[in-house]
mmCIF file of C-alpha atoms and ligand atoms in Angstrom:
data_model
loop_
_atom_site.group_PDB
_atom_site.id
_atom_site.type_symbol
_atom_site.label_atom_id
_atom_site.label_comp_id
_atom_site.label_asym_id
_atom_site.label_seq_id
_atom_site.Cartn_x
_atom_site.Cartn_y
_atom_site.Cartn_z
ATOM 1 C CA UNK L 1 88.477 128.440 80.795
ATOM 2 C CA UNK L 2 90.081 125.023 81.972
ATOM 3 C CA UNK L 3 88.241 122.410 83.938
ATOM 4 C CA UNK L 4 86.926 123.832 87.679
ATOM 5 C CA UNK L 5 87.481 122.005 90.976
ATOM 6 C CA UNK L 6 85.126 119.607 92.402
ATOM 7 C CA UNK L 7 83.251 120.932 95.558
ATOM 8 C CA UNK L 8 81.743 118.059 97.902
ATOM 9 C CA UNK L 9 79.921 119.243 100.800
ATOM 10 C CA UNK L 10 78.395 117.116 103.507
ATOM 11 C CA UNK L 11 77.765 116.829 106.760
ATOM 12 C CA UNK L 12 80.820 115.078 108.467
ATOM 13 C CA UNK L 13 79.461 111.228 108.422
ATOM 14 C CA UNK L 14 78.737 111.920 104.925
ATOM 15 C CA UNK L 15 82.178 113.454 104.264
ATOM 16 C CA UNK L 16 84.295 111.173 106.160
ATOM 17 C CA UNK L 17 82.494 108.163 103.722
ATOM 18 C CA UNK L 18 82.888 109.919 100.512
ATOM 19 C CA UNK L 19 86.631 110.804 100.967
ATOM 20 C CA UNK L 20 87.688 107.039 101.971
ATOM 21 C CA UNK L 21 85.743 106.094 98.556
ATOM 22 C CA UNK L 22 87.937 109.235 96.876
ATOM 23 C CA UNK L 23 91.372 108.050 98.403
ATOM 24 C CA UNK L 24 90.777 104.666 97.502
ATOM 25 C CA UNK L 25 90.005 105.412 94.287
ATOM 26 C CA UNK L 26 93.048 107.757 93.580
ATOM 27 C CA UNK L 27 95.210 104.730 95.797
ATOM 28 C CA UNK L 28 94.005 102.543 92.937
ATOM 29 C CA UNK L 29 94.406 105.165 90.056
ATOM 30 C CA UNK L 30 97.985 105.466 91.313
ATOM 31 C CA UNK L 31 99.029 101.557 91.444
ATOM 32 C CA UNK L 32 97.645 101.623 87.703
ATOM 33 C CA UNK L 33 100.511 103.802 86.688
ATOM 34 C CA UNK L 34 103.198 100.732 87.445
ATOM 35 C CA UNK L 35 103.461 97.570 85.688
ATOM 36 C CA UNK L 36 104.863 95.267 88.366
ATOM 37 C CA UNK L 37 102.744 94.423 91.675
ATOM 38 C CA UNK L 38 105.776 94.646 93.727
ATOM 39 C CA UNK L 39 106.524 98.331 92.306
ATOM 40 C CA UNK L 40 103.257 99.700 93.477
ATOM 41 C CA UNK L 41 103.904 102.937 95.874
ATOM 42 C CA UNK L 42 101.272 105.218 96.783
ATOM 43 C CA UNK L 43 103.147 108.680 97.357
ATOM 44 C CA UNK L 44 100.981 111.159 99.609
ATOM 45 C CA UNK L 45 101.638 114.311 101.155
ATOM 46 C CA UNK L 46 99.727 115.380 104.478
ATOM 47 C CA UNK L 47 99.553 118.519 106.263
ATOM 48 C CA UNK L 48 98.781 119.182 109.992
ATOM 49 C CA UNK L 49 95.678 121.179 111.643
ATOM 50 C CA UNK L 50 92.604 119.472 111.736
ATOM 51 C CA UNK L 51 92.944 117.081 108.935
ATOM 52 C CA UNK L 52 94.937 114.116 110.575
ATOM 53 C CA UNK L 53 91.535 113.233 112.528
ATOM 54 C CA UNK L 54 89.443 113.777 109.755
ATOM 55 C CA UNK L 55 91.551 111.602 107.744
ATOM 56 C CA UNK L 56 91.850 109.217 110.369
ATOM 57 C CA UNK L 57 87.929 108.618 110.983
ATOM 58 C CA UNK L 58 87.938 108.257 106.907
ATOM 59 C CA UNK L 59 91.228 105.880 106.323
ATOM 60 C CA UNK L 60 89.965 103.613 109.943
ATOM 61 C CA UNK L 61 86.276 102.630 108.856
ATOM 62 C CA UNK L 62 85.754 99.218 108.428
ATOM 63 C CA UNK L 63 85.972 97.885 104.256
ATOM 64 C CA UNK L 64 83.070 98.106 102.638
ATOM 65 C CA UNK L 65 84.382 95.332 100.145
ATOM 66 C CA UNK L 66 87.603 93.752 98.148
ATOM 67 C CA UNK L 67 87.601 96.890 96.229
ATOM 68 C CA UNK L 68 87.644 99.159 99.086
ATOM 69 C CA UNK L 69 91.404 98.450 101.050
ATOM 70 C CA UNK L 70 93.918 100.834 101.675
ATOM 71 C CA UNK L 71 97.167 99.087 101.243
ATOM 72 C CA UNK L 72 99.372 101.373 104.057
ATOM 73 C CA UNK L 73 102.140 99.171 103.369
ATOM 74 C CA UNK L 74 102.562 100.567 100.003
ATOM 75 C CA UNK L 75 101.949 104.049 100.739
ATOM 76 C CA UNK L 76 105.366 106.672 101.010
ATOM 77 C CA UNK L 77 103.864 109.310 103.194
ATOM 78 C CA UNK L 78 105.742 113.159 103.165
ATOM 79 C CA UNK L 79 104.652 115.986 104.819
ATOM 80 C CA UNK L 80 102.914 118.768 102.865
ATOM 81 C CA UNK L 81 104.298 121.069 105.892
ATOM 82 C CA UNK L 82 105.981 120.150 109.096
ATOM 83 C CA UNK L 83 107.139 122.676 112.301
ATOM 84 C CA UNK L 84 110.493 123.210 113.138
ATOM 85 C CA UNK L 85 110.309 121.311 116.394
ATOM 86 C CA UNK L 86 111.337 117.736 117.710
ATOM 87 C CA UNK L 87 108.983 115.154 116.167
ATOM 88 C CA UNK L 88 107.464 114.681 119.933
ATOM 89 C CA UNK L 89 106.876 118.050 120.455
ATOM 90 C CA UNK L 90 102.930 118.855 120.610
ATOM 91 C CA UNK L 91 103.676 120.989 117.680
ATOM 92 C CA UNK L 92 104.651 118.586 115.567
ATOM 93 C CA UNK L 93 102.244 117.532 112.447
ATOM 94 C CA UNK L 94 104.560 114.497 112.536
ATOM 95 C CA UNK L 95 102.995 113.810 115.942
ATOM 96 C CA UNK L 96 100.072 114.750 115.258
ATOM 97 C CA UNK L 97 99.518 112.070 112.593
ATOM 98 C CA UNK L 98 100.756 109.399 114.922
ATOM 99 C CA UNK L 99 98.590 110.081 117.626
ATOM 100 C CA UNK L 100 95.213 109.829 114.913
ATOM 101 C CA UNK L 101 95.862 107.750 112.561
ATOM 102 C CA UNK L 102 99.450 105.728 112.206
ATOM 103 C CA UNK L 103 99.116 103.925 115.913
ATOM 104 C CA UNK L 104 95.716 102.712 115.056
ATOM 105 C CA UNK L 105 96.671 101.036 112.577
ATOM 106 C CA UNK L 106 96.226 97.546 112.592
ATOM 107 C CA UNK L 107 98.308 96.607 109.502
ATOM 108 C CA UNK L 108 101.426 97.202 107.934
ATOM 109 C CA UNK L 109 102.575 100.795 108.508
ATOM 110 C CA UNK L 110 103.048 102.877 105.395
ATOM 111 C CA UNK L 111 106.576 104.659 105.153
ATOM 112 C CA UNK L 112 106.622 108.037 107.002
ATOM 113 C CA UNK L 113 109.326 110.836 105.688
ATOM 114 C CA UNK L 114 110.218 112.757 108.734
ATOM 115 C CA UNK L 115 112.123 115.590 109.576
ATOM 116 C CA UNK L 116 115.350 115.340 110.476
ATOM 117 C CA UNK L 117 115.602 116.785 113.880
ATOM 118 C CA UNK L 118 119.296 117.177 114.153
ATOM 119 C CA UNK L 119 118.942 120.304 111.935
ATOM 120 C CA UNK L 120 116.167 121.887 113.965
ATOM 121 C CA UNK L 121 118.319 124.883 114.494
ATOM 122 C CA UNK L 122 118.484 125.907 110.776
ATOM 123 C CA UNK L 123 115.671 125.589 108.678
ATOM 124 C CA UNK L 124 117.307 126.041 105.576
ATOM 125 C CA UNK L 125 118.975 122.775 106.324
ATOM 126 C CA UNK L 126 115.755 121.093 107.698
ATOM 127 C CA UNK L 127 114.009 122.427 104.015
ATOM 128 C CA UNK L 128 117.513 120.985 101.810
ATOM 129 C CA UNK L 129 117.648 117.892 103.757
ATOM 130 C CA UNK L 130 113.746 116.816 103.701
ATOM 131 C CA UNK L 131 113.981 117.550 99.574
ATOM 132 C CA UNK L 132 116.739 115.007 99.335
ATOM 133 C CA UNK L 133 113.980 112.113 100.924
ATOM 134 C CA UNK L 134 111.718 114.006 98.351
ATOM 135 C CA UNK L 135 114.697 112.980 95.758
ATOM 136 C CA UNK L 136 115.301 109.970 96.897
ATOM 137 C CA UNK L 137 111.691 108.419 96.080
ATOM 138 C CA UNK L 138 110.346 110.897 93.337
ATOM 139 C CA UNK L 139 113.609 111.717 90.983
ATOM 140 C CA UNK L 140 113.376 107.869 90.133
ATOM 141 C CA UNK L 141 110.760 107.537 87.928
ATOM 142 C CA UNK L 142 109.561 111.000 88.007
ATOM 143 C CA UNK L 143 110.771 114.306 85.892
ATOM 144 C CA UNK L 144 113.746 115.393 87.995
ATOM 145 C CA UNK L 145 112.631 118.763 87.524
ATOM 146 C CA UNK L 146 109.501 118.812 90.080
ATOM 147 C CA UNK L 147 108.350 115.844 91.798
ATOM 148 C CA UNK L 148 104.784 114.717 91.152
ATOM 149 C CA UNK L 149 103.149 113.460 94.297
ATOM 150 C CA UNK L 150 99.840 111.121 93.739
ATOM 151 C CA UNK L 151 97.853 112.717 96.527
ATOM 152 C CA UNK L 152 98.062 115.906 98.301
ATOM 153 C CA UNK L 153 95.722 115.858 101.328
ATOM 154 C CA UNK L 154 95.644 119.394 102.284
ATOM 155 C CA UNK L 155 93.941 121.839 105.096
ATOM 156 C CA UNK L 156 93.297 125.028 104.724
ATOM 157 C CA UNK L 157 93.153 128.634 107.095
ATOM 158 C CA UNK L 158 90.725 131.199 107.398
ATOM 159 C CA UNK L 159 92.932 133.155 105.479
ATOM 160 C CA UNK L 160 92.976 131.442 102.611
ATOM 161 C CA UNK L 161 96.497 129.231 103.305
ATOM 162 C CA UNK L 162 97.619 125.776 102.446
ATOM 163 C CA UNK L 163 100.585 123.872 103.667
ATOM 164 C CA UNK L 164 102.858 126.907 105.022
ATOM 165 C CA UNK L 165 101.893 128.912 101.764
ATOM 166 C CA UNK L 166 100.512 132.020 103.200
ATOM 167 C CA UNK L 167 98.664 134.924 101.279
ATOM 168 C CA UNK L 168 101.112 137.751 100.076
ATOM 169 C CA UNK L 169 104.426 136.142 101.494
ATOM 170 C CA UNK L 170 107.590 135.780 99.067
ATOM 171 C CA UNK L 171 107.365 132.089 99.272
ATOM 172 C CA UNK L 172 104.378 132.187 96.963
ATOM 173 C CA UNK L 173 106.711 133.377 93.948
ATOM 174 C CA UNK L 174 109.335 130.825 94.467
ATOM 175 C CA UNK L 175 109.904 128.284 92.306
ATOM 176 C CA UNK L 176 113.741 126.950 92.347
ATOM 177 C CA UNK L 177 113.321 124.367 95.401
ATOM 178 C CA UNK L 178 110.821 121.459 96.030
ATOM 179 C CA UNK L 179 110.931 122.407 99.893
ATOM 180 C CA UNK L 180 111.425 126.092 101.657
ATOM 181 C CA UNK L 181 111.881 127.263 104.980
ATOM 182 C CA UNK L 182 109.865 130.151 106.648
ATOM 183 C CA UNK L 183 111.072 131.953 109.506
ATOM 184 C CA UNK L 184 108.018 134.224 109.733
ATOM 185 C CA UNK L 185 104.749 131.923 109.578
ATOM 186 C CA UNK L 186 101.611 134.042 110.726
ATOM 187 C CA UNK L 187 100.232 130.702 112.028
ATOM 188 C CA UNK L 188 102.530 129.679 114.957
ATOM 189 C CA UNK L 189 104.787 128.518 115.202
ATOM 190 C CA UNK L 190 106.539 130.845 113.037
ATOM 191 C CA UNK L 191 109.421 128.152 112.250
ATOM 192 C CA UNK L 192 108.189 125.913 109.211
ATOM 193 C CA UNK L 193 109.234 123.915 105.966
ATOM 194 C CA UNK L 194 106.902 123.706 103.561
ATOM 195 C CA UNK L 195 106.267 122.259 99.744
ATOM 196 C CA UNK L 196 106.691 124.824 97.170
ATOM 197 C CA UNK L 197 103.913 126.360 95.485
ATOM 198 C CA UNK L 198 104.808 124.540 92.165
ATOM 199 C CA UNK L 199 104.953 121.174 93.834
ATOM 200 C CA UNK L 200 101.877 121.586 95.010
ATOM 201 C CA UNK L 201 100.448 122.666 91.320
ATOM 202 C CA UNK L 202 102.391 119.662 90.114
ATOM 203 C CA UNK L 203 100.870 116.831 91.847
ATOM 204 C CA UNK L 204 97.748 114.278 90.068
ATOM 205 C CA UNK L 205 95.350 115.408 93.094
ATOM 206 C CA UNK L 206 95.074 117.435 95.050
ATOM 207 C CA UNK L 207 91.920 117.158 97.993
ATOM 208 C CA UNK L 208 91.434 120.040 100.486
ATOM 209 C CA UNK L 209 89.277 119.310 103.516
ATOM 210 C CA UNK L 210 88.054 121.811 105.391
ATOM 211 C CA UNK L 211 85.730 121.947 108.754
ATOM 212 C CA UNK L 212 84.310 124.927 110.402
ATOM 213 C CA UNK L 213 82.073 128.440 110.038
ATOM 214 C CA UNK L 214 85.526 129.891 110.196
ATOM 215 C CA UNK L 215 86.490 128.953 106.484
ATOM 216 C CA UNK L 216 82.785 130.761 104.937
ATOM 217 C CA UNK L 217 84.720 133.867 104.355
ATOM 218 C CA UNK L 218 87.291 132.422 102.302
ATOM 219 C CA UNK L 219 85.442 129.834 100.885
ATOM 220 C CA UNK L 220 82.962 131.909 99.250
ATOM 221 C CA UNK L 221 85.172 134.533 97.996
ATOM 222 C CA UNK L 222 87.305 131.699 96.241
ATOM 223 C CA UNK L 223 84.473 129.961 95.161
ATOM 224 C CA UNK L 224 81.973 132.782 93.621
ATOM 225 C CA UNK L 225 84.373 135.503 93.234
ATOM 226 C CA UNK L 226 81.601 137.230 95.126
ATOM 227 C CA UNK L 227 81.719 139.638 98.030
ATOM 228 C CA UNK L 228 85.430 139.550 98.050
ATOM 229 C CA UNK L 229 85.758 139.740 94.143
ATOM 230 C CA UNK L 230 89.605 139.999 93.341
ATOM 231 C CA UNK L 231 90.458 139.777 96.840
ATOM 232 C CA UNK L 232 90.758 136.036 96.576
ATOM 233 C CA UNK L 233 93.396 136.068 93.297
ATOM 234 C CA UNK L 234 96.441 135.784 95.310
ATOM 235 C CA UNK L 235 95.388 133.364 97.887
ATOM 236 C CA UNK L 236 97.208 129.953 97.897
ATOM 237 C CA UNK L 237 94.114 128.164 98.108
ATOM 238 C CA UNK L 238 93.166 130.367 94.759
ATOM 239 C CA UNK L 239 96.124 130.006 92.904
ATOM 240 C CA UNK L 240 96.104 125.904 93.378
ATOM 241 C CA UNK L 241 92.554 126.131 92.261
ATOM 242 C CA UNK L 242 93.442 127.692 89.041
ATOM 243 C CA UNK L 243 96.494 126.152 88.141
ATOM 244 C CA UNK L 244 95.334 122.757 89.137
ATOM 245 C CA UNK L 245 91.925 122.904 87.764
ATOM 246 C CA UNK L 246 89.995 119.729 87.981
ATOM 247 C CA UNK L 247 92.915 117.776 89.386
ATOM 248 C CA UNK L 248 91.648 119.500 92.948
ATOM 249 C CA UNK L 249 88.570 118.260 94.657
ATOM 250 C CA UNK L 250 87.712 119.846 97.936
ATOM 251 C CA UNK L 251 86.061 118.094 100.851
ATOM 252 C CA UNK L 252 84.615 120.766 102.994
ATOM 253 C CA UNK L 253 82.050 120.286 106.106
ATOM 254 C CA UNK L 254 78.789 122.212 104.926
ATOM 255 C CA UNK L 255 78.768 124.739 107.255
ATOM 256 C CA UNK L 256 82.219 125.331 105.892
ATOM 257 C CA UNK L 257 80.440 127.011 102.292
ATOM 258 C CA UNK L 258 76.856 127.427 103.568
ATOM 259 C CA UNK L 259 75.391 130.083 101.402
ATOM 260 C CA UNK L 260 77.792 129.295 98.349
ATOM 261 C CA UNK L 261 76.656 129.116 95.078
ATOM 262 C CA UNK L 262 79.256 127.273 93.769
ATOM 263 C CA UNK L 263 77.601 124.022 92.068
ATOM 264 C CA UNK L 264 78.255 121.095 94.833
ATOM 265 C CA UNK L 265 79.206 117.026 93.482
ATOM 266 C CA UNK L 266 76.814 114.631 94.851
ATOM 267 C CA UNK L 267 79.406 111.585 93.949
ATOM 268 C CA UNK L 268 82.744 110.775 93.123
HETATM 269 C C1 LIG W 1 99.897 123.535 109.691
HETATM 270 C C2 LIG W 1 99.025 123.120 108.578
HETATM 271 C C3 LIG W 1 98.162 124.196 107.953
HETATM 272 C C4 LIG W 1 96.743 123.714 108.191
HETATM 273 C C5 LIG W 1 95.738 124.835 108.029
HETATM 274 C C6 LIG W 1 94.340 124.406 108.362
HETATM 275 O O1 LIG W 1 100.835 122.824 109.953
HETATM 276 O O2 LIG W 1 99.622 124.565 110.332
HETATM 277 O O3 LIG W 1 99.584 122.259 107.684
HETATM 278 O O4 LIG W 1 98.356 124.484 106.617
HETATM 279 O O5 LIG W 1 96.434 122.653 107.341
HETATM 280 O O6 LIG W 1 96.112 125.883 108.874
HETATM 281 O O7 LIG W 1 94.251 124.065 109.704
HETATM 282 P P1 LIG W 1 92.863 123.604 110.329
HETATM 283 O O8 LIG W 1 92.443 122.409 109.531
HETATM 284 O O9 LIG W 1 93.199 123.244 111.741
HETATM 285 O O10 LIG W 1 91.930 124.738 110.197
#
């Protein structure tokens, strides 16, 4: 059996601390990789839901020393999964992520891969155009063949989906494209693009956070195999968890797994 994910659970100061030390040091793991100063790039994906505040009360705190920046103006930032809608529509994650975190920052803004809402009215198009910016930063230095983001900050639903990856839809087996459309999202709204399933897989880390009584269900069927037993194979948040393996470290408010056996990380 291959390495298991790391479970952190805390109560939300707690939790908001502990991922800013976690970013920073994957930030830091990440500018290792290049040689040069000036090549430095911090490549991130984000997803929508509740995570943009979380994120934001994590990414805003005030330094704790020289070793603990985050240097925005070297981070690319994607989006995990965006809506099909205009960028200032309320449904938009791209929105959402302004309105936390980008406008409070105080520094140099990182660089922010939006949709491109002239293709709103076919998401097939909005899916091909947003993996060309995908292949315009990754297919440089990365194998052409699937991109390999540093960080994936993820949510995740009651039902066990990530990004717009939802249990038992086709998209799961796909594996051709970087980005796909879907037409049919449970979640509204039901117009989407999100990162394949083998993106996802592909990427260094991979951090879930998740808030809320809401996710126990899930969370302790994926974590113990226990009430739910097999039930919890096929979930997204279940198949990243196995293929990814230690690479995924999940952040989750303690209500969020109260009862789960799962053995729990006390540091980074
Ligand atoms: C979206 C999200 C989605 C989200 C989860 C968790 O755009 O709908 O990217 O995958 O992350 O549904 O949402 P909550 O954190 O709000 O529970």
């Amino acid at each position: 059996m291959g390495k298991q994910p790391n479970l952190f659970s805390f109560e939300l100061k707690k939790l908001t601390k502990l991922l800013r030390q976690y970013i920073v040091k994957i930030q830091h793991e990440s500018f290792a990789r290049y040689k040069d100063d000036k090549d430095k790039v911090f490549k991130v994906g984000v997803s929508g839901g509740s995570l943009p505040k979380i994120l934001a009360q994590a990414l805003l705190a005030p330094s704790e020393g020289p070793d603990d920046v985050i240097e925005f103006e070297k981070w690319e930032i994607f989006f995990a999964d965006e809506r099909a809608v205009k960028l200032d529509h309320e449904d938009s994650n791209y929105r959402l992520l302004k309105e936390e975190l980008l406008n409070k920052i105080q520094d140099k803004q990182p660089k922010v891969h939006t949709i491109d809402e002239s293709l709103l009215d076919n998401t097939g198009e909005l899916a091909a155009e947003y993996a060309e910016q995908l292949v315009s930063v990754f297919a440089r230095r990365d194998s052409v063949k699937t991109p390999t983001f540093d960080l994936l900050l993820l949510g995740c639903g009651p039902d066990g989906h990530t990004c717009s990856l939802f249990p038992g839809h086709d998209l799961l087996r796909e594996t051709e494209n970087w980005v796909y459309p879907i037409e049919d999202s449970p979640k509204p709204p039901a117009r989407r693009i999100t990162l394949s399933l083998p993106v996802v897989n592909h990427a260094h880390r991979i951090c879930f956070v998740a808030t809320g009584a809401g996710k126990k269900e899930v969370l302790s069927s994926v974590f113990e195999g226990g009430v739910h037993g097999d039930e919890a194979k096929g979930l997204p948040i279940a198949l990243i968890n196995e293929a990814a393996g230690d690479r995924v470290s999940w952040f989750v408010y303690e209500e969020a797994v109260q009862g789960v056996r799962y053995p729990r990380r006390g540091s980074l």
